[in-house]
Amino acid sequence: MNKKKNLIMVILLLAGVSILFSSMIQQETAKELFEKALYLEETKGDLEKAIEVYKQVVKKFLDERATAAKAQLHIGLCYEKLGLKEAQKAYQNVIDKYPDQTEAVKAAREKLSLLLKAQAVVEKGDADQKIRKIYESTEKAYGFISPDGKNLALVGGEGDIWLREIASGKETRLTQTPSFKYWCFWSPDSKTIAYLDVLNGLYVVPVKGGEARALIRSDSDFIKEGNFAWPTGWTSDSYMILCQVPKRGLCAIPISGEEWKDIFKIPDQKTDEDFSLLTLSPNGKFLAYESNNDIYIMPAVGGQSIQITNHPFPDSWPVWSFDGKWISFYSTRSGTNEIWVKMISPDGHPEGEPIQVFRGLSTRNTFYNWVKDGKIGISLNTSVSNIFISDLETGEETQLTHIQTFERNPRWSPNGRQVAFISFREGKSDLWTISSQGEEAKKLTINVPNPKENRYITRPSWLPNGKKLVFGGFFGYGNRGIWMVPVDGGVPQKMKFDFDPWIECCDVSPDGSYIAFDYIGTDEGNPIKGSRTFEKDIYVIPFKDGEPQRITKIEKSGLSFYSPRWSPDGKRIAFRSRNWFEDNEGKESEEIWVCEFPGGEPKAITKKMKGNLTHLSWSPDGKTIVFSKLENNKEQIYAVPSDGGVINKLNIEGFSPDFSPDGKKIAFGRRLPGKVEYWLVENFLPLVKGRK
């Protein structure tokens, strides 16, 4: 009898464990399934497949109401991106079925309100909005569609420009130079491509083939003096490139090489930020620009500006359609990075409500441009990187983070229990920490200044007591410098080092007495005295207060120094260098240096090499420095003796390595396989009452 009773108890116990285990699995599966759908939507761009998976979440996990509500909301977002009327019904389902999920309901109401407002203003034509993928590649970096819609200008992984015929798929290489090109601007007649190289040299190349011609050479005095000309468009005759030049205004640069023409000069008592990203309308009558996170239009001959957008969230980067009837712009007004358009009347006034074209853009490596028939092409790069740890004794690797986003720059805490890193998992650059055992990550940069504006955070550095982290970066305009945040999270506090334009990478000394940082100066505002305005240098400043001391007193044109890192004993500083003029010629141009502190002279401990070197880290005994280098399109981690010597390749694929305090492990970032996708958005422009 006792045996039978015991057997029943065991069965009941097992059943209870089974139910508990099943419940745990279901919760995990709900989360995993939602993240799978989110990856399909935001990274892969496969909206129809994402909808299928979101519907599975809604159907299978009725008790997981928070996750199900988010899934139902994203069904609406996907339908809206596809331009389908089912979006309204999906949003209404969130409101009707999940009234207890306040955040999801609020977002659904906002989206539904925008859709209904748009319907009240416009009469839709016969065709529905379509979004279709016309190209993808694992070899190219990004692309730009020609105004006639026939070709793509593609930037290859090696940095050259290729022409791809969309109909046939035929590709032709247009440039073959050592410099990397990172932006293309089509002429309105689709016959010429302008591009920038890494030094902001401006060139043009004919689509039919031929030699590229320099309009601003990379080694010109204009560039060496710290200037640049940023293309914002073309004149409608395809004869001149429109460029904003800091402290000057909007200029038209003839592709023939003739003298520049000033279109608009920045008025006295005004700054470039008051008239950012100036661009000329196709008929030459109006200027569009960004100011105070909104879009404005003014007559090209001067006069009163008219505000085109007025929204709590930032609107930026205005671009004219080829017929001059619309202005497109970036916005985060729906909670993600998006493209919107606004109708402009013949007299330069806004008409109707703005229309959302595309939602869910990445903050990195995303580009778009208009086609003449009212379409918009969008280049999306789906690169993902996560944080890993490698055990140097066993070679075993542990993946700490799994979010499908871009994560970088890990730093071990002094006690080795946590790893700090930068993540874009919420759409913007933020500082996070995670247990070195891989538990749930925690966001530190909360309640940041200017939360709606762009921000940038560099590799963090721990204070010796492990209670706070320090980093360089900015939170919107005017909030640039070195920041400090508690390890428990909180409002980042700006430190006193207010040097213009701003401080980037920084590192706190092991005893907490000094901060080393890299810095490039300016001829305006409050720069560090004697700083160079084209090249970066390494400086050291007392942590509490004092004057910065320049460590790299090497006056060589084009030679810049980056990413300082203190040795464990605080007596030396390591950093990397790049000679940009040599790099632009395809030469080996990068080195690693060490300098004794105080009073030492910088010494190169490696020969020149090529490979996009990243942040450095010292072994705890100070004998070895690890770094990463690009090799055969893969980032590999290397080690070099801190006194100089043979460079050894470690069996670790990744970038930005960081030694654990005991020297037994290395944390690093690793890029996962990605690709560039090119999407075409059609039929999003409505037939508006009274406008034909």
XYZ file of C-alpha atoms in Angstrom:
692
model
C 0.000 0.000 0.000
C 2.839 2.349 0.922
C 4.572 1.526 -2.377
C 1.380 2.365 -4.270
C 0.974 5.610 -2.310
C 4.608 6.535 -2.917
C 4.182 5.792 -6.633
C 1.129 8.056 -6.781
C 3.072 10.812 -5.002
C 5.959 10.460 -7.446
C 3.559 10.615 -10.390
C 1.865 13.717 -8.936
C 5.236 15.302 -8.237
C 6.440 14.579 -11.760
C 3.189 15.931 -13.151
C 3.635 19.115 -11.145
C 7.231 19.483 -12.288
C 6.090 18.805 -15.853
C 3.416 21.506 -15.644
C 5.915 23.965 -14.126
C 8.556 23.094 -16.709
C 5.983 23.373 -19.493
C 4.942 26.787 -18.217
C 8.567 27.939 -18.117
C 9.136 26.677 -21.635
C 5.971 28.400 -22.852
C 7.074 31.745 -21.364
C 10.493 31.406 -22.918
C 9.010 30.305 -26.224
C 6.647 33.299 -26.297
C 9.578 35.641 -25.854
C 11.751 33.804 -28.337
C 8.993 33.652 -30.928
C 8.353 37.402 -30.571
C 12.075 38.156 -30.958
C 12.184 35.924 -34.034
C 9.350 37.942 -35.564
C 11.014 41.212 -34.562
C 14.229 40.076 -36.271
C 12.265 39.236 -39.436
C 10.602 42.650 -39.353
C 13.413 45.024 -38.440
C 16.588 43.243 -39.504
C 15.576 40.975 -42.382
C 12.788 43.205 -43.659
C 10.612 40.150 -44.432
C 7.357 41.774 -43.333
C 4.982 39.080 -44.566
C 6.894 36.329 -42.754
C 7.088 38.521 -39.649
C 3.281 38.895 -39.684
C 2.906 35.100 -39.763
C 5.139 34.673 -36.712
C 3.482 37.540 -34.804
C 0.108 35.867 -35.446
C 1.495 32.647 -33.950
C 2.414 34.571 -30.783
C -1.103 36.034 -30.542
C -2.753 32.657 -31.124
C -0.553 30.398 -28.981
C 0.091 32.566 -25.937
C -3.291 33.890 -24.834
C -2.135 34.139 -21.215
C 1.018 36.096 -22.129
C -0.992 39.263 -22.656
C 1.895 41.731 -22.650
C 3.773 39.802 -25.328
C 0.593 39.075 -27.306
C -0.372 42.766 -27.271
C 3.050 43.776 -28.547
C 2.793 41.126 -31.259
C -0.646 42.416 -32.310
C 0.741 45.969 -32.422
C 3.615 44.865 -34.641
C 1.176 43.120 -36.969
C -0.290 46.564 -37.555
C 3.151 48.118 -38.018
C 4.062 45.501 -40.631
C 0.794 45.978 -42.502
C 1.371 49.737 -42.449
C 4.860 49.333 -43.903
C 3.358 47.186 -46.631
C 0.794 49.896 -47.289
C -2.139 47.556 -46.577
C -5.485 48.579 -45.129
C -5.326 45.672 -42.655
C -3.154 47.952 -40.496
C -6.217 49.799 -39.175
C -7.924 46.574 -38.134
C -4.749 45.303 -36.460
C -4.384 48.496 -34.411
C -8.064 48.389 -33.459
C -7.592 44.793 -32.241
C -4.938 45.999 -29.806
C -7.372 48.550 -28.377
C -10.319 46.148 -28.208
C -8.631 42.948 -27.020
C -5.869 44.252 -24.732
C -7.282 47.262 -22.820
C -5.122 46.344 -19.805
C -1.874 46.740 -21.806
C -1.608 50.528 -21.583
C 1.620 51.068 -23.525
C 0.535 48.936 -26.483
C -2.920 50.539 -26.501
C -1.421 54.034 -26.416
C 0.843 53.259 -29.356
C -2.044 51.682 -31.300
C -4.275 54.712 -30.692
C -1.545 57.073 -31.940
C -0.975 55.007 -35.066
C -4.692 54.680 -35.764
C -5.166 58.420 -35.295
C -2.448 59.186 -37.851
C -3.967 56.816 -40.369
C -7.439 58.304 -39.967
C -6.098 61.858 -40.256
C -4.298 60.946 -43.472
C -7.499 59.463 -44.878
C -9.395 62.646 -44.104
C -6.978 64.744 -46.147
C -6.351 62.606 -49.213
C -8.191 60.528 -51.758
C -6.316 57.340 -52.538
C -5.762 56.331 -56.155
C -6.463 52.866 -57.476
C -3.048 51.452 -56.518
C -2.117 50.559 -52.942
C 1.275 51.375 -51.462
C 3.849 48.693 -52.166
C 7.224 47.954 -50.619
C 9.358 45.440 -52.477
C 12.931 44.261 -52.230
C 14.797 44.684 -55.516
C 18.314 43.681 -54.471
C 20.354 42.026 -51.729
C 24.020 41.141 -51.342
C 26.483 39.916 -48.723
C 29.383 41.541 -50.601
C 28.265 45.141 -51.085
C 28.004 47.708 -48.287
C 25.078 49.871 -49.443
C 23.379 51.253 -52.556
C 21.596 54.228 -54.158
C 18.996 54.092 -56.943
C 19.277 56.323 -60.010
C 16.617 59.013 -60.556
C 15.340 57.189 -63.668
C 14.935 54.016 -61.589
C 17.056 51.884 -63.936
C 20.320 51.441 -62.017
C 21.817 51.071 -58.574
C 25.096 52.655 -57.528
C 26.609 50.154 -55.094
C 29.542 50.656 -52.734
C 31.457 47.385 -52.549
C 32.984 45.940 -49.428
C 36.410 46.992 -50.685
C 35.209 50.579 -51.104
C 34.763 50.949 -54.855
C 31.609 51.951 -56.731
C 29.733 49.494 -58.939
C 26.869 50.119 -61.358
C 24.115 47.504 -61.364
C 21.389 47.392 -64.003
C 18.223 46.564 -62.076
C 16.486 44.778 -64.979
C 19.367 42.535 -66.069
C 21.436 42.316 -62.863
C 24.597 43.192 -64.825
C 27.269 44.877 -62.683
C 30.104 47.128 -63.865
C 32.902 48.480 -61.704
C 33.144 52.275 -62.098
C 36.088 53.069 -59.797
C 39.239 51.215 -58.877
C 41.203 53.313 -56.424
C 42.585 52.542 -52.940
C 40.385 55.081 -51.165
C 37.100 53.934 -49.636
C 33.958 55.639 -50.950
C 31.103 55.916 -48.515
C 28.349 57.998 -50.095
C 26.938 58.372 -53.623
C 24.849 61.216 -55.070
C 23.172 60.711 -58.457
C 22.791 63.649 -60.848
C 19.141 64.298 -61.848
C 19.818 63.116 -65.431
C 21.204 59.793 -64.083
C 24.452 60.261 -66.033
C 26.892 61.146 -63.232
C 27.617 59.877 -59.724
C 29.272 62.099 -57.130
C 30.897 60.480 -54.121
C 32.911 61.204 -50.989
C 35.975 59.341 -49.756
C 36.989 58.813 -46.121
C 38.669 62.236 -45.961
C 35.621 63.979 -47.466
C 37.290 64.466 -50.806
C 34.573 65.069 -53.424
C 34.715 63.324 -56.809
C 32.464 62.622 -59.804
C 32.497 59.634 -62.161
C 30.444 59.209 -65.369
C 27.983 56.308 -65.405
C 29.074 55.321 -68.916
C 32.593 54.763 -67.569
C 35.782 56.770 -67.469
C 38.157 58.430 -65.044
C 36.862 59.885 -61.804
C 37.449 63.636 -61.538
C 38.310 65.434 -58.298
C 36.277 68.488 -57.345
C 37.844 68.640 -53.869
C 41.014 66.598 -53.515
C 41.525 64.646 -50.301
C 44.959 66.192 -49.797
C 43.884 69.756 -50.631
C 44.524 72.654 -48.252
C 40.725 72.958 -47.922
C 40.574 69.487 -46.335
C 43.804 69.829 -44.339
C 42.466 72.966 -42.690
C 39.591 70.920 -41.289
C 36.962 71.964 -43.850
C 34.531 69.833 -45.837
C 31.674 70.274 -48.313
C 28.696 68.021 -47.593
C 26.531 67.264 -50.673
C 22.801 67.818 -50.158
C 21.616 67.657 -53.782
C 22.171 68.847 -57.346
C 20.928 71.730 -59.448
C 18.147 70.476 -61.733
C 20.353 70.855 -64.846
C 22.835 68.282 -63.405
C 25.614 70.852 -63.822
C 26.386 71.669 -60.172
C 26.471 69.757 -56.869
C 24.857 71.514 -53.925
C 27.044 71.344 -50.794
C 26.793 72.804 -47.324
C 30.126 74.226 -46.224
C 30.526 74.923 -42.479
C 30.692 78.597 -41.514
C 29.865 79.538 -45.101
C 26.477 78.177 -46.157
C 25.118 76.444 -49.268
C 27.416 76.380 -52.282
C 26.970 75.076 -55.819
C 30.106 73.317 -57.100
C 30.246 72.951 -60.919
C 31.310 69.454 -62.053
C 33.360 71.220 -64.737
C 35.710 72.458 -62.040
C 34.761 76.114 -62.381
C 34.454 78.555 -59.498
C 32.029 77.754 -56.685
C 28.786 79.727 -56.465
C 27.302 80.846 -53.145
C 23.589 80.032 -53.005
C 23.030 81.033 -49.379
C 25.433 82.490 -46.824
C 24.939 81.885 -43.101
C 23.891 85.266 -41.646
C 25.983 86.957 -38.994
C 25.064 85.949 -35.439
C 23.802 82.606 -36.775
C 25.507 79.201 -36.799
C 25.555 76.115 -38.997
C 23.164 74.454 -36.550
C 20.598 77.181 -37.257
C 20.672 76.235 -40.959
C 21.612 72.569 -41.075
C 21.545 70.418 -44.233
C 20.505 73.231 -46.556
C 19.176 72.092 -49.939
C 17.708 73.902 -52.951
C 14.327 73.120 -54.507
C 14.403 71.839 -58.123
C 12.992 75.136 -59.440
C 15.611 77.095 -57.493
C 13.043 79.174 -55.613
C 13.222 77.719 -52.094
C 15.682 76.427 -49.537
C 14.789 73.630 -47.130
C 16.817 73.097 -43.985
C 16.792 71.606 -40.489
C 16.834 73.746 -37.357
C 15.947 72.955 -33.725
C 14.906 69.434 -34.763
C 12.268 70.648 -37.233
C 12.132 71.327 -40.981
C 11.862 74.843 -42.427
C 11.554 76.446 -45.874
C 12.619 79.936 -46.906
C 12.916 81.807 -50.227
C 16.285 81.206 -51.899
C 16.750 84.972 -52.283
C 16.204 85.431 -48.551
C 13.185 86.270 -46.447
C 10.945 84.832 -43.765
C 11.281 81.132 -42.955
C 8.192 78.917 -42.773
C 8.096 76.015 -40.331
C 7.161 72.810 -42.154
C 7.138 70.359 -39.234
C 6.346 70.887 -35.566
C 6.596 67.720 -33.530
C 8.016 66.850 -30.080
C 10.275 64.232 -31.673
C 13.144 65.309 -33.961
C 12.586 65.734 -37.710
C 15.770 65.934 -39.750
C 17.477 65.793 -43.135
C 15.037 67.356 -45.654
C 15.187 66.089 -49.263
C 13.160 67.516 -52.173
C 11.256 65.269 -54.576
C 12.232 65.836 -58.209
C 8.983 67.687 -58.982
C 9.468 69.956 -55.951
C 6.011 69.131 -54.561
C 7.190 67.077 -51.579
C 9.876 67.115 -48.920
C 10.953 63.872 -47.288
C 12.661 63.714 -43.906
C 13.744 61.393 -41.133
C 11.701 61.258 -37.936
C 11.188 59.165 -34.802
C 7.676 60.474 -34.162
C 6.168 56.960 -34.061
C 8.826 55.561 -31.777
C 11.206 54.146 -34.388
C 13.389 55.593 -37.145
C 11.164 56.427 -40.092
C 10.902 58.276 -43.410
C 8.034 60.761 -43.772
C 6.966 63.127 -46.563
C 5.197 66.479 -46.451
C 3.415 68.209 -49.328
C 4.665 71.692 -50.271
C 2.516 74.248 -52.098
C 3.814 76.220 -55.104
C 4.395 79.216 -52.812
C 6.482 77.168 -50.341
C 3.892 76.469 -47.645
C 3.085 73.089 -46.054
C -0.136 71.340 -47.061
C -2.003 68.501 -45.378
C -0.687 66.026 -42.828
C 2.717 64.321 -43.131
C 2.681 60.797 -44.569
C 4.771 57.947 -43.244
C 6.690 56.167 -46.012
C 8.772 53.604 -44.137
C 9.153 52.551 -40.510
C 11.759 50.594 -38.575
C 14.957 51.966 -40.109
C 18.274 51.151 -38.511
C 20.223 54.062 -37.050
C 23.333 52.814 -38.831
C 24.167 52.501 -42.530
C 20.687 53.406 -43.778
C 20.337 55.617 -46.856
C 17.495 56.637 -49.154
C 16.813 58.800 -52.204
C 13.943 59.791 -54.494
C 13.153 58.405 -57.945
C 11.637 60.754 -60.539
C 8.296 58.941 -60.725
C 7.611 59.555 -57.032
C 9.150 56.399 -55.591
C 11.744 56.198 -52.829
C 14.597 53.689 -52.694
C 16.016 52.614 -49.339
C 19.344 50.912 -48.625
C 19.355 48.845 -45.417
C 22.411 47.157 -43.946
C 21.440 44.295 -41.644
C 24.778 43.941 -39.861
C 24.503 42.538 -36.335
C 27.201 42.236 -33.677
C 27.063 40.784 -30.177
C 29.351 40.474 -27.153
C 31.329 37.249 -26.595
C 33.873 35.905 -24.078
C 36.725 33.569 -24.957
C 38.531 31.430 -22.365
C 42.225 31.666 -23.291
C 43.097 28.335 -21.648
C 40.364 26.139 -23.127
C 39.410 28.166 -26.209
C 35.751 27.862 -25.183
C 33.544 30.765 -26.266
C 30.446 32.121 -24.535
C 27.992 34.452 -26.248
C 26.864 37.018 -23.660
C 24.270 38.921 -25.692
C 21.819 37.646 -28.295
C 19.775 40.680 -29.358
C 19.675 41.232 -33.133
C 21.296 44.651 -33.086
C 24.723 46.311 -33.111
C 26.684 45.913 -29.853
C 30.336 46.811 -29.303
C 33.171 47.925 -27.009
C 33.015 45.562 -24.003
C 34.882 46.471 -20.774
C 35.315 44.182 -17.762
C 34.507 45.559 -14.319
C 37.460 45.693 -11.862
C 36.127 42.639 -9.972
C 35.506 40.662 -13.169
C 31.829 40.074 -12.421
C 30.313 42.398 -15.041
C 30.955 43.521 -18.603
C 29.915 46.988 -19.770
C 29.178 47.513 -23.451
C 27.444 49.798 -25.952
C 24.200 48.609 -27.537
C 21.692 49.953 -30.063
C 18.980 47.519 -28.895
C 16.509 50.342 -28.264
C 17.341 52.172 -31.479
C 19.943 54.532 -30.018
C 23.416 54.244 -28.536
C 23.204 53.357 -24.828
C 25.481 51.991 -22.111
C 24.566 48.568 -20.698
C 26.090 46.051 -18.305
C 25.692 42.295 -18.154
C 26.947 39.638 -15.758
C 30.051 37.861 -17.035
C 27.963 34.700 -16.614
C 25.498 35.983 -19.219
C 22.393 36.947 -17.221
C 19.923 39.658 -18.250
C 21.516 42.924 -19.353
C 20.830 46.214 -17.588
C 20.621 49.652 -19.191
C 22.609 52.350 -17.355
C 21.986 55.489 -19.425
C 18.430 56.275 -18.353
C 16.799 59.721 -18.160
C 19.487 61.034 -20.510
C 19.624 64.676 -21.620
C 17.698 65.351 -24.842
C 16.328 61.784 -25.041
C 14.556 62.393 -28.356
C 17.699 63.593 -30.139
C 20.593 61.624 -31.568
C 23.284 60.440 -29.194
C 26.647 58.752 -29.417
C 28.530 56.917 -26.666
C 32.125 55.715 -26.888
C 33.845 52.803 -25.160
C 33.280 53.050 -21.385
C 35.907 53.024 -18.653
C 35.296 51.866 -15.056
C 36.371 53.863 -12.031
C 38.755 51.812 -9.854
C 36.083 51.178 -7.175
C 33.701 49.743 -9.795
C 30.839 52.026 -8.755
C 30.742 54.321 -11.802
C 31.656 54.343 -15.480
C 33.050 57.167 -17.584
C 32.592 57.602 -21.334
C 32.860 60.172 -24.093
C 30.015 61.177 -26.363
C 27.068 63.484 -26.835
C 23.337 63.698 -26.160
C 21.988 66.019 -28.843
C 23.428 69.398 -29.774
C 25.407 71.208 -27.118
C 25.833 68.248 -24.768
C 29.219 66.861 -25.773
C 32.119 65.845 -23.596
C 33.012 63.279 -20.917
C 30.178 61.773 -18.889
C 29.883 59.674 -15.739
C 27.043 57.339 -14.720
C 26.506 55.078 -11.654
C 26.771 51.342 -12.228
C 23.235 51.020 -10.854
C 21.998 53.294 -13.644
C 20.821 56.861 -13.597
C 21.156 60.251 -15.218
C 24.568 60.697 -16.903
C 26.466 63.561 -15.287
C 28.628 65.714 -17.525
C 32.140 66.280 -16.226
C 33.831 69.677 -16.404
C 35.949 69.057 -19.484
C 34.080 71.367 -21.875
C 36.452 71.621 -24.813
C 35.073 72.321 -28.303
C 34.154 70.558 -30.436
C 34.111 67.441 -28.199
C 36.093 64.650 -26.556
C 35.624 61.138 -27.905
C 37.394 58.016 -26.535
C 38.629 58.249 -22.946
C 40.173 55.980 -20.289
C 40.532 56.454 -16.512
C 43.919 55.652 -14.970
C 44.073 52.618 -12.613
C 44.369 54.870 -9.530
C 41.584 57.187 -10.721
C 43.849 60.248 -10.809
C 43.852 60.959 -14.567
C 41.801 60.622 -17.711
C 43.468 60.007 -21.077
C 41.458 60.913 -24.174
C 41.754 61.527 -27.903
C 40.786 64.927 -29.269
C 40.687 67.025 -32.430
C 40.530 70.804 -32.097
C 38.653 73.605 -33.808
C 39.278 77.241 -34.573
C 36.052 78.292 -32.845
C 34.610 78.185 -29.343
C 36.752 76.776 -26.542
C 39.341 74.386 -28.004
C 42.327 73.022 -26.134
C 45.145 75.482 -26.584
C 47.559 74.455 -29.347
C 45.380 71.559 -30.573
C 45.451 70.480 -34.208
C 42.270 70.969 -36.273
C 42.639 68.129 -38.782
C 44.475 65.413 -36.846
C 43.616 63.825 -33.495
C 46.015 63.660 -30.560
C 46.197 61.956 -27.159
C 45.818 64.108 -24.047
C 45.929 63.474 -20.286
C 44.073 65.607 -17.732
C 43.731 65.268 -13.932
C 40.459 63.581 -13.043
C 39.207 66.290 -10.718
C 40.495 69.429 -12.395
C 43.458 70.853 -14.258
C 44.841 71.541 -17.706
C 45.108 68.900 -20.451
C 48.594 67.774 -21.429
C 49.234 66.648 -25.000
C 51.109 63.343 -25.156
C 51.497 62.923 -28.924
C 53.607 65.912 -29.913
C 54.305 64.631 -33.423
C 53.557 67.282 -36.020
C 53.027 65.165 -39.115
C 50.278 66.037 -41.572
C 47.545 63.406 -41.682
C 48.851 61.389 -38.700
C 46.135 60.949 -36.064
C 46.170 59.084 -32.729
C 43.217 57.268 -31.165
C 41.867 55.094 -28.340
C 44.229 55.620 -25.361
C 44.468 52.807 -22.787
C 46.385 52.908 -19.487
C 48.682 50.058 -18.513
C 47.665 48.169 -15.335
C 50.369 49.920 -13.280
C 49.370 53.353 -14.614
C 52.887 54.138 -15.869
C 52.266 53.781 -19.619
C 49.592 54.620 -22.160
C 48.988 52.602 -25.327
C 47.150 53.983 -28.353
C 46.811 53.431 -32.090
C 47.486 55.696 -35.048
C 46.496 56.117 -38.687
C 48.017 58.344 -41.352
C 44.932 59.247 -43.348
C 46.763 60.475 -46.431
C 48.738 57.245 -46.677
C 45.578 55.253 -45.993
C 43.722 57.045 -48.789
C 46.472 55.965 -51.170
C 46.046 52.328 -50.164
C 49.284 52.184 -48.177
C 49.881 50.491 -44.838
C 49.224 53.353 -42.447
C 48.301 52.074 -38.967
C 50.527 51.497 -35.925
C 50.335 50.796 -32.191
C 52.251 53.064 -29.831
C 53.237 53.129 -26.152
C 54.231 56.197 -24.158
C 55.537 56.331 -20.585
C 53.698 58.717 -18.291
C 54.618 61.254 -17.202
C 57.278 62.741 -19.423
C 57.796 59.936 -21.932
C 58.110 60.029 -25.708
C 55.686 57.992 -27.849
C 57.248 54.847 -29.319
C 55.750 52.756 -32.112
C 55.822 49.066 -31.074
C 54.583 47.722 -34.427
C 55.402 48.240 -38.056
C 52.822 49.964 -40.200
C 49.914 47.734 -41.149
C 46.490 47.929 -42.765
C 43.242 46.650 -41.322
C 41.048 49.102 -39.366
C 42.640 48.598 -35.951
C 40.261 49.029 -33.015
C 40.516 49.531 -29.248
C 43.462 48.086 -27.303
C 43.741 46.168 -24.021
C 46.690 45.311 -21.739
C 47.209 41.942 -20.089
C 47.186 42.244 -16.254
C 50.987 41.778 -16.093
C 51.495 44.622 -18.598
C 53.517 42.444 -20.981
C 51.000 42.048 -23.804
C 48.621 44.280 -25.751
C 45.725 42.804 -27.725
C 43.921 44.494 -30.609
C 41.794 43.572 -33.618
C 42.531 43.921 -37.303
C 40.538 43.290 -40.467
C 41.895 40.386 -42.500
C 40.187 38.888 -45.550
C 36.981 40.736 -44.621
C 37.009 39.204 -41.110
C 38.045 40.875 -37.882
C 40.702 38.886 -36.034
C 42.281 39.470 -32.624
C 46.064 39.756 -32.341
C 48.601 40.121 -29.522
C 51.887 42.022 -29.472
C 54.490 42.424 -26.684
C 54.087 45.834 -25.059
C 57.798 46.505 -25.622
C 57.463 45.618 -29.310
C 58.116 42.376 -31.137
C 56.370 39.695 -33.159
C 52.618 40.057 -33.631
C 50.737 36.816 -32.934
C 47.305 36.003 -34.294
C 44.949 34.556 -31.685
C 42.320 32.024 -32.630
C 39.530 34.530 -31.984
C 37.367 36.188 -34.601
C 36.124 39.529 -33.283
C 36.912 43.187 -32.567
C 37.569 45.554 -29.628
C 39.063 42.924 -27.267
C 39.309 43.442 -23.499
C 41.308 41.322 -21.011
C 39.540 40.104 -17.870
C 41.179 41.305 -14.614
C 42.719 37.847 -14.037
C 43.981 37.657 -17.635
C 42.288 34.307 -18.286
C 39.560 35.557 -20.616
C 38.960 38.130 -23.332
C 35.639 39.868 -23.979
C 35.086 41.099 -27.537
C 32.499 42.026 -30.130
C 31.784 39.820 -33.128
C 29.902 40.730 -36.277
C 27.419 38.102 -37.370
C 26.723 37.409 -41.058
C 24.802 40.330 -42.563
C 23.841 41.761 -45.913
C 22.696 44.889 -47.688
C 19.118 45.003 -48.944
C 17.604 47.556 -51.312
C 13.888 48.273 -51.073
C 11.627 50.322 -53.336
C 8.568 52.078 -51.888
C 5.837 52.864 -54.434
C 2.358 54.433 -54.534
C 2.684 56.205 -51.184
C 1.908 59.647 -52.628
C -1.854 60.307 -52.609
C -4.036 62.175 -55.046
C -4.820 65.237 -52.953
C -8.033 67.188 -53.184
C -7.455 70.335 -55.198
C -3.939 69.279 -56.341
C -3.538 67.477 -59.649
